[in-house]
mmCIF file of C-alpha atoms in Angstrom:
data_model
loop_
_atom_site.group_PDB
_atom_site.id
_atom_site.type_symbol
_atom_site.label_atom_id
_atom_site.label_comp_id
_atom_site.label_asym_id
_atom_site.label_seq_id
_atom_site.Cartn_x
_atom_site.Cartn_y
_atom_site.Cartn_z
ATOM 1 C CA MET A 1016 10.932 -14.702 39.639
ATOM 2 C CA ALA A 1017 12.494 -16.376 42.657
ATOM 3 C CA GLN A 1018 10.328 -18.749 44.619
ATOM 4 C CA SER A 1019 9.837 -17.843 48.237
ATOM 5 C CA ASP A 1020 9.236 -20.532 50.810
ATOM 6 C CA GLN A 1021 6.636 -19.312 53.251
ATOM 7 C CA SER A 1022 5.942 -22.601 54.934
ATOM 8 C CA GLY A 1023 7.582 -21.524 58.160
ATOM 9 C CA GLY A 1024 10.307 -19.604 59.881
ATOM 10 C CA ASP A 1025 13.221 -21.794 58.858
ATOM 11 C CA ASN A 1026 16.510 -20.002 58.522
ATOM 12 C CA ALA A 1027 16.839 -20.591 54.770
ATOM 13 C CA SER A 1028 13.699 -18.667 53.824
ATOM 14 C CA GLU A 1029 14.708 -15.663 55.942
ATOM 15 C CA LYS A 1030 18.142 -15.625 54.327
ATOM 16 C CA ALA A 1031 16.602 -15.954 50.874
ATOM 17 C CA MET A 1032 14.229 -13.085 51.563
ATOM 18 C CA THR A 1033 17.025 -10.911 52.995
ATOM 19 C CA ALA A 1034 18.912 -11.446 49.729
ATOM 20 C CA GLN A 1035 15.882 -10.104 47.852
ATOM 21 C CA LEU A 1036 15.722 -6.848 49.809
ATOM 22 C CA PRO A 1037 16.681 -3.731 47.804
ATOM 23 C CA HIS A 1038 20.287 -2.483 47.744
ATOM 24 C CA TYR A 1039 19.369 0.343 50.094
ATOM 25 C CA ALA A 1040 17.982 -2.058 52.718
ATOM 26 C CA GLN A 1041 21.035 -4.306 52.485
ATOM 27 C CA SER A 1042 23.436 -1.350 52.672
ATOM 28 C CA LEU A 1043 21.725 -0.234 55.869
ATOM 29 C CA GLY A 1044 22.050 -3.772 57.302
ATOM 30 C CA ILE A 1045 18.327 -4.572 57.293
ATOM 31 C CA LYS A 1046 17.603 -8.302 57.569
ATOM 32 C CA VAL A 1047 14.553 -10.544 57.633
ATOM 33 C CA SER A 1048 14.514 -11.912 61.180
ATOM 34 C CA GLU A 1049 11.510 -14.239 60.981
ATOM 35 C CA PHE A 1050 8.126 -14.872 59.440
ATOM 36 C CA GLU A 1051 4.895 -14.537 61.384
ATOM 37 C CA ASP A 1052 1.760 -15.818 59.684
ATOM 38 C CA GLY A 1053 3.560 -15.633 56.351
ATOM 39 C CA LEU A 1054 4.588 -12.003 56.885
ATOM 40 C CA PRO A 1055 8.243 -11.024 57.322
ATOM 41 C CA VAL A 1056 9.586 -9.238 60.401
ATOM 42 C CA LEU A 1057 12.529 -7.023 59.454
ATOM 43 C CA THR A 1058 15.257 -5.961 61.815
ATOM 44 C CA VAL A 1059 18.251 -3.649 61.923
ATOM 45 C CA GLU A 1060 21.003 -3.481 64.527
ATOM 46 C CA PHE A 1061 21.936 -0.188 66.121
ATOM 47 C CA GLY A 1062 25.172 1.281 64.767
ATOM 48 C CA PRO A 1063 26.761 4.387 63.241
ATOM 49 C CA MET A 1064 24.864 3.938 59.973
ATOM 50 C CA VAL A 1065 21.486 4.437 61.652
ATOM 51 C CA GLU A 1066 22.524 6.867 64.396
ATOM 52 C CA GLY A 1067 21.008 10.338 64.608
ATOM 53 C CA ARG A 1068 21.344 12.044 67.961
ATOM 54 C CA PRO A 1069 24.099 10.219 69.898
ATOM 55 C CA GLY A 1070 22.818 6.842 71.077
ATOM 56 C CA ALA A 1071 19.515 7.077 69.198
ATOM 57 C CA PHE A 1072 18.147 6.021 65.828
ATOM 58 C CA HIS A 1073 17.851 8.709 63.137
ATOM 59 C CA GLY A 1074 14.220 9.168 62.123
ATOM 60 C CA GLY A 1075 15.228 8.604 58.517
ATOM 61 C CA ALA A 1076 16.757 5.216 59.315
ATOM 62 C CA THR A 1077 13.661 4.172 61.262
ATOM 63 C CA SER A 1078 11.567 5.293 58.276
ATOM 64 C CA GLY A 1079 13.744 3.232 55.952
ATOM 65 C CA LEU A 1080 13.140 0.135 58.086
ATOM 66 C CA LEU A 1081 9.375 0.797 58.214
ATOM 67 C CA GLU A 1082 9.194 1.330 54.489
ATOM 68 C CA ASN A 1083 11.102 -1.848 53.681
ATOM 69 C CA ALA A 1084 8.921 -3.841 56.075
ATOM 70 C CA GLY A 1085 5.872 -2.461 54.252
ATOM 71 C CA TYR A 1086 7.192 -3.512 50.840
ATOM 72 C CA ALA A 1087 8.331 -6.919 52.120
ATOM 73 C CA ALA A 1088 4.884 -7.623 53.627
ATOM 74 C CA LEU A 1089 3.138 -6.614 50.405
ATOM 75 C CA ARG A 1090 5.534 -8.681 48.302
ATOM 76 C CA ALA A 1091 4.886 -11.747 50.504
ATOM 77 C CA VAL A 1092 1.105 -11.378 50.158
ATOM 78 C CA LEU A 1093 1.357 -10.853 46.376
ATOM 79 C CA ILE A 1094 3.543 -13.944 45.948
ATOM 80 C CA ALA A 1095 0.932 -15.971 47.850
ATOM 81 C CA GLU A 1096 -1.650 -14.707 45.313
ATOM 82 C CA ASP A 1097 0.677 -15.496 42.415
ATOM 83 C CA ARG A 1098 0.960 -11.824 41.460
ATOM 84 C CA ASP A 1099 4.194 -10.081 40.485
ATOM 85 C CA PRO A 1100 3.518 -6.396 39.773
ATOM 86 C CA GLN A 1101 6.066 -3.598 39.871
ATOM 87 C CA LEU A 1102 5.702 -1.681 43.146
ATOM 88 C CA LYS A 1103 5.847 2.106 43.095
ATOM 89 C CA PRO A 1104 5.619 4.365 46.131
ATOM 90 C CA ILE A 1105 2.682 6.794 46.232
ATOM 91 C CA ASN A 1106 3.174 8.096 49.739
ATOM 92 C CA ILE A 1107 4.259 7.337 53.274
ATOM 93 C CA THR A 1108 3.298 9.009 56.539
ATOM 94 C CA VAL A 1109 5.517 8.173 59.482
ATOM 95 C CA GLN A 1110 4.481 8.796 63.090
ATOM 96 C CA PHE A 1111 7.387 8.956 65.512
ATOM 97 C CA LEU A 1112 6.233 7.791 68.941
ATOM 98 C CA SER A 1113 9.415 7.566 70.991
ATOM 99 C CA ALA A 1114 13.152 7.682 70.453
ATOM 100 C CA GLY A 1115 14.743 4.543 69.017
ATOM 101 C CA LYS A 1116 17.452 3.602 71.528
ATOM 102 C CA ASN A 1117 20.776 1.881 70.918
ATOM 103 C CA LYS A 1118 19.406 -1.629 70.497
ATOM 104 C CA PRO A 1119 17.939 -3.637 67.604
ATOM 105 C CA THR A 1120 14.705 -2.415 66.054
ATOM 106 C CA PHE A 1121 12.084 -4.631 64.423
ATOM 107 C CA ALA A 1122 9.284 -3.810 62.004
ATOM 108 C CA LYS A 1123 6.390 -5.664 60.467
ATOM 109 C CA GLY A 1124 3.863 -4.544 57.882
ATOM 110 C CA ARG A 1125 0.211 -5.468 57.591
ATOM 111 C CA ILE A 1126 -1.829 -5.092 54.422
ATOM 112 C CA THR A 1127 -4.856 -3.001 55.358
ATOM 113 C CA ARG A 1128 -6.349 -3.173 51.902
ATOM 114 C CA LEU A 1129 -5.184 -4.986 48.807
ATOM 115 C CA GLY A 1130 -6.799 -3.765 45.599
ATOM 116 C CA ARG A 1131 -5.858 -4.356 42.003
ATOM 117 C CA ARG A 1132 -3.859 -1.143 41.584
ATOM 118 C CA ASN A 1133 -3.272 0.160 45.096
ATOM 119 C CA ALA A 1134 -2.290 -1.388 48.393
ATOM 120 C CA ASN A 1135 -2.723 0.357 51.726
ATOM 121 C CA VAL A 1136 -0.135 -0.906 54.178
ATOM 122 C CA SER A 1137 0.372 -0.111 57.859
ATOM 123 C CA VAL A 1138 3.676 -0.809 59.544
ATOM 124 C CA GLU A 1139 4.871 -0.825 63.155
ATOM 125 C CA ALA A 1140 8.411 -0.629 64.491
ATOM 126 C CA TRP A 1141 9.360 -1.652 68.014
ATOM 127 C CA GLN A 1142 12.381 -2.508 70.170
ATOM 128 C CA ASP A 1143 12.030 -4.514 73.441
ATOM 129 C CA ASP A 1144 8.350 -4.141 74.011
ATOM 130 C CA ARG A 1145 6.157 -4.864 71.059
ATOM 131 C CA SER A 1146 3.131 -3.272 72.711
ATOM 132 C CA ARG A 1147 4.975 0.067 72.714
ATOM 133 C CA PRO A 1148 5.899 0.810 69.108
ATOM 134 C CA ILE A 1149 8.567 3.481 68.562
ATOM 135 C CA ALA A 1150 7.159 4.462 65.151
ATOM 136 C CA THR A 1151 4.328 3.569 62.800
ATOM 137 C CA ALA A 1152 3.755 4.244 59.127
ATOM 138 C CA ILE A 1153 0.917 4.199 56.629
ATOM 139 C CA MET A 1154 1.895 3.658 53.019
ATOM 140 C CA ASN A 1155 0.045 3.677 49.726
ATOM 141 C CA ILE A 1156 1.802 1.567 47.126
ATOM 142 C CA LEU A 1157 0.899 1.467 43.446
ATOM 143 C CA MET A 1158 1.004 -1.948 41.813
ATOM 144 C CA ALA A 1159 1.736 -1.646 38.097
ATOM 145 C CA GLU A 1160 1.501 -4.657 35.811
ATOM 146 C CA ARG A 1161 4.808 -5.372 34.125
ATOM 147 C CA MET A 1162 5.082 -4.549 30.457
ATOM 148 C CA GLU A 1163 6.549 -7.434 28.462
ATOM 149 C CA MET B 244 24.187 35.787 82.964
ATOM 150 C CA VAL B 245 24.848 33.755 79.853
ATOM 151 C CA SER B 246 26.128 35.742 76.912
ATOM 152 C CA PRO B 247 23.887 35.562 73.800
ATOM 153 C CA LEU B 248 24.670 32.632 71.533
ATOM 154 C CA PRO B 249 25.455 33.231 67.886
ATOM 155 C CA PRO B 250 22.456 32.381 65.666
ATOM 156 C CA PHE B 251 22.227 28.845 64.317
ATOM 157 C CA ASP B 252 24.284 28.586 61.135
ATOM 158 C CA PRO B 253 23.103 25.739 58.858
ATOM 159 C CA GLU B 254 26.213 25.812 56.692
ATOM 160 C CA ALA B 255 28.679 25.657 59.590
ATOM 161 C CA SER B 256 26.593 23.041 61.493
ATOM 162 C CA SER B 257 26.512 20.795 58.435
ATOM 163 C CA LYS B 258 30.209 20.132 58.903
ATOM 164 C CA PHE B 259 29.388 18.473 62.244
ATOM 165 C CA PHE B 260 25.996 16.980 61.395
ATOM 166 C CA PHE B 261 27.174 15.140 58.298
ATOM 167 C CA LYS B 262 30.471 13.868 59.621
ATOM 168 C CA HIS B 263 29.069 10.895 61.536
ATOM 169 C CA GLY B 264 26.032 8.698 61.896
ATOM 170 C CA HIS B 265 23.196 8.100 59.481
ATOM 171 C CA THR B 266 23.445 11.422 57.641
ATOM 172 C CA GLY B 267 27.222 10.989 57.332
ATOM 173 C CA TRP B 268 26.726 7.509 55.904
ATOM 174 C CA LEU B 269 24.254 8.928 53.374
ATOM 175 C CA GLY B 270 26.780 11.629 52.495
ATOM 176 C CA LEU B 271 24.389 14.561 52.912
ATOM 177 C CA GLU B 272 25.815 17.966 52.003
ATOM 178 C CA TYR B 273 24.803 21.547 52.707
ATOM 179 C CA SER B 274 23.496 23.288 49.613
ATOM 180 C CA ASP B 275 21.782 26.604 50.448
ATOM 181 C CA HIS B 276 19.561 28.366 52.978
ATOM 182 C CA GLY B 277 17.389 31.437 53.560
ATOM 183 C CA GLU B 278 15.538 33.044 56.492
ATOM 184 C CA ASN B 279 13.259 30.052 57.068
ATOM 185 C CA TRP B 280 14.486 27.351 54.696
ATOM 186 C CA VAL B 281 17.404 25.002 54.218
ATOM 187 C CA GLU B 282 18.459 23.053 51.180
ATOM 188 C CA LEU B 283 20.561 19.868 51.433
ATOM 189 C CA LYS B 284 21.963 17.544 48.808
ATOM 190 C CA LEU B 285 21.895 13.747 48.673
ATOM 191 C CA PRO B 286 24.550 12.609 46.179
ATOM 192 C CA TRP B 287 23.774 9.706 43.810
ATOM 193 C CA ARG B 288 24.933 6.307 45.076
ATOM 194 C CA GLU B 289 24.478 2.879 43.522
ATOM 195 C CA ASP B 290 24.031 1.175 46.879
ATOM 196 C CA LEU B 291 20.981 3.279 47.757
ATOM 197 C CA LEU B 292 18.804 1.857 44.996
ATOM 198 C CA GLY B 293 15.359 0.698 46.021
ATOM 199 C CA ASP B 294 14.101 -1.290 43.046
ATOM 200 C CA ALA B 295 15.409 -4.613 41.773
ATOM 201 C CA ASP B 296 14.260 -3.876 38.217
ATOM 202 C CA ARG B 297 15.145 -0.235 37.672
ATOM 203 C CA PRO B 298 18.042 2.025 38.706
ATOM 204 C CA ILE B 299 15.869 4.119 40.997
ATOM 205 C CA LEU B 300 16.894 5.696 44.286
ATOM 206 C CA ALA B 301 15.077 4.166 47.262
ATOM 207 C CA SER B 302 12.566 6.402 48.954
ATOM 208 C CA GLY B 303 14.112 5.836 52.409
ATOM 209 C CA PRO B 304 17.086 8.160 51.821
ATOM 210 C CA ILE B 305 14.658 10.847 50.610
ATOM 211 C CA VAL B 306 12.848 10.640 53.963
ATOM 212 C CA SER B 307 16.211 10.996 55.760
ATOM 213 C CA LEU B 308 17.169 13.956 53.561
ATOM 214 C CA MET B 309 13.856 15.732 54.146
ATOM 215 C CA ASP B 310 13.792 14.977 57.887
ATOM 216 C CA MET B 311 17.241 16.534 58.261
ATOM 217 C CA ALA B 312 16.445 19.544 56.046
ATOM 218 C CA SER B 313 13.224 20.024 58.053
ATOM 219 C CA GLY B 314 14.996 20.050 61.412
ATOM 220 C CA MET B 315 17.614 22.468 60.113
ATOM 221 C CA SER B 316 14.943 24.775 58.636
ATOM 222 C CA ILE B 317 13.370 24.995 62.109
ATOM 223 C CA TRP B 318 16.691 25.874 63.778
ATOM 224 C CA THR B 319 17.427 28.381 61.037
ATOM 225 C CA THR B 320 14.020 30.008 61.562
ATOM 226 C CA MET B 321 14.317 30.032 65.383
ATOM 227 C CA LYS B 322 18.007 30.971 65.116
ATOM 228 C CA THR B 323 18.697 28.567 67.987
ATOM 229 C CA PHE B 324 19.565 24.887 68.152
ATOM 230 C CA ASN B 325 16.684 23.768 70.398
ATOM 231 C CA PRO B 326 16.371 19.988 70.076
ATOM 232 C CA VAL B 327 13.234 18.997 68.196
ATOM 233 C CA ALA B 328 11.458 15.663 67.832
ATOM 234 C CA THR B 329 9.704 14.679 64.621
ATOM 235 C CA LEU B 330 6.053 13.947 65.408
ATOM 236 C CA ASP B 331 5.117 12.990 61.895
ATOM 237 C CA LEU B 332 6.427 13.298 58.406
ATOM 238 C CA ARG B 333 4.484 12.719 55.217
ATOM 239 C CA VAL B 334 6.113 12.203 51.842
ATOM 240 C CA ASP B 335 4.126 12.234 48.577
ATOM 241 C CA TYR B 336 6.216 10.780 45.785
ATOM 242 C CA GLN B 337 5.626 12.537 42.464
ATOM 243 C CA ARG B 338 7.974 10.554 40.250
ATOM 244 C CA PRO B 339 11.176 8.481 40.499
ATOM 245 C CA ALA B 340 14.428 10.413 40.907
ATOM 246 C CA ARG B 341 16.539 10.419 37.741
ATOM 247 C CA GLU B 342 19.372 7.946 37.407
ATOM 248 C CA HIS B 343 22.844 9.247 38.377
ATOM 249 C CA CYS B 344 21.279 12.475 39.680
ATOM 250 C CA ALA B 345 21.794 13.927 43.136
ATOM 251 C CA VAL B 346 18.546 14.751 44.934
ATOM 252 C CA ILE B 347 18.160 18.178 46.516
ATOM 253 C CA GLY B 348 15.848 18.572 49.496
ATOM 254 C CA ARG B 349 14.432 21.997 50.334
ATOM 255 C CA ALA B 350 12.440 22.362 53.548
ATOM 256 C CA GLU B 351 10.704 25.520 54.739
ATOM 257 C CA CYS B 352 9.513 26.119 58.289
ATOM 258 C CA TYR B 353 6.329 28.119 57.704
ATOM 259 C CA ARG B 354 5.021 28.327 61.260
ATOM 260 C CA ILE B 355 6.316 27.988 64.804
ATOM 261 C CA THR B 356 4.105 27.971 67.875
ATOM 262 C CA ARG B 357 5.183 27.669 71.518
ATOM 263 C CA SER B 358 5.695 23.912 71.207
ATOM 264 C CA ALA B 359 5.233 22.882 67.573
ATOM 265 C CA ALA B 360 6.947 23.683 64.292
ATOM 266 C CA PHE B 361 5.347 23.098 60.888
ATOM 267 C CA VAL B 362 7.427 22.328 57.847
ATOM 268 C CA ARG B 363 6.769 21.775 54.150
ATOM 269 C CA GLY B 364 9.189 21.010 51.399
ATOM 270 C CA ILE B 365 10.117 19.419 48.143
ATOM 271 C CA ALA B 366 12.768 17.052 46.870
ATOM 272 C CA TYR B 367 13.941 17.564 43.295
ATOM 273 C CA ASP B 368 16.790 16.577 41.004
ATOM 274 C CA ASP B 369 17.485 18.761 37.978
ATOM 275 C CA ASP B 370 14.368 20.958 37.913
ATOM 276 C CA ILE B 371 12.884 22.603 41.000
ATOM 277 C CA ASP B 372 9.550 22.953 39.150
ATOM 278 C CA ASP B 373 9.350 19.196 38.596
ATOM 279 C CA PRO B 374 9.798 17.763 42.104
ATOM 280 C CA VAL B 375 10.470 14.143 42.991
ATOM 281 C CA ALA B 376 8.435 14.483 46.206
ATOM 282 C CA HIS B 377 6.459 16.893 48.355
ATOM 283 C CA ILE B 378 6.703 16.612 52.118
ATOM 284 C CA ALA B 379 4.895 17.949 55.184
ATOM 285 C CA GLY B 380 6.061 17.499 58.747
ATOM 286 C CA VAL B 381 5.227 18.494 62.307
ATOM 287 C CA PHE B 382 7.938 18.756 64.932
ATOM 288 C CA MET B 383 7.892 19.423 68.654
ATOM 289 C CA THR B 384 10.467 21.416 70.540
ATOM 290 C CA ILE B 385 11.802 19.325 73.408
ATOM 291 C CA GLY B 386 14.361 21.487 75.160
ATOM 292 C CA LYS B 387 16.639 24.475 75.129
ATOM 293 C CA ASP B 388 19.677 25.046 72.991
ATOM 294 C CA PRO B 389 22.325 22.684 74.483
ATOM 295 C CA ARG B 390 24.957 25.322 73.723
ATOM 296 C CA SER B 391 23.400 27.479 76.461
ATOM 297 C CA GLY B 392 24.355 24.824 79.029
ATOM 298 C CA THR B 393 21.044 25.159 80.877
ATOM 299 C CA ILE B 394 18.961 22.312 79.499
#
């Protein structure tokens, strides 16, 4: 398992964590922009790949960013606890609050509850003004121990 | 007086919807529709995998598939292309999608009020009775059909 440096927001650790994002996230151009209190902030630029209505993010693309931010936050917390389970999605509920405009979007997850088998994660996505999120999500993620 | 618009046609609209943007990038395709439902297809693609350990489709594209099928099921039910905004969308994952399988998303608009539309649906791969995910969504109508020119 790759070691992740969470000592700060240096460029190397963000690049390393971006490289660990799933294929889907990388295909969509999602990147780790920085770490805040050990938790990654993910970002995606506006472009044709994420466009729904002209000039606006597609809800599915916003959901993809939220979901990846949720997994990345959980992974960061698990690494800090020296745990490496397989993560499986149970469910996600996305609330769309306002249209994502043609500018970069950011998202950060927060672990609401970390159990042995289930994690409850809440995620917010925003653009210019962090106090006005464009979408939020609640996710339940199953953590399965790896079979050797 | 504006002449009546032809009813919304999910198959014909798909040609425009899936040519550009996010849904074009995903490669969504029209599959089937009925009075109040639309079925779309998300073809298998290696670069949409969501798990480093297993060849499993990420859940993000399934949300995109179901969001699009939901919107189109509303327009099919209303027979007009009134813009709608997704208020919320819930996806309950039942099992991973099978490797090298396309995922089909079927969304049904089961109720429309003056300002809200309620949708439920499933995503499945080879067996409709063994879905990959169940979804439920609420949408709000936010304007008139732009084709009428009187938004």
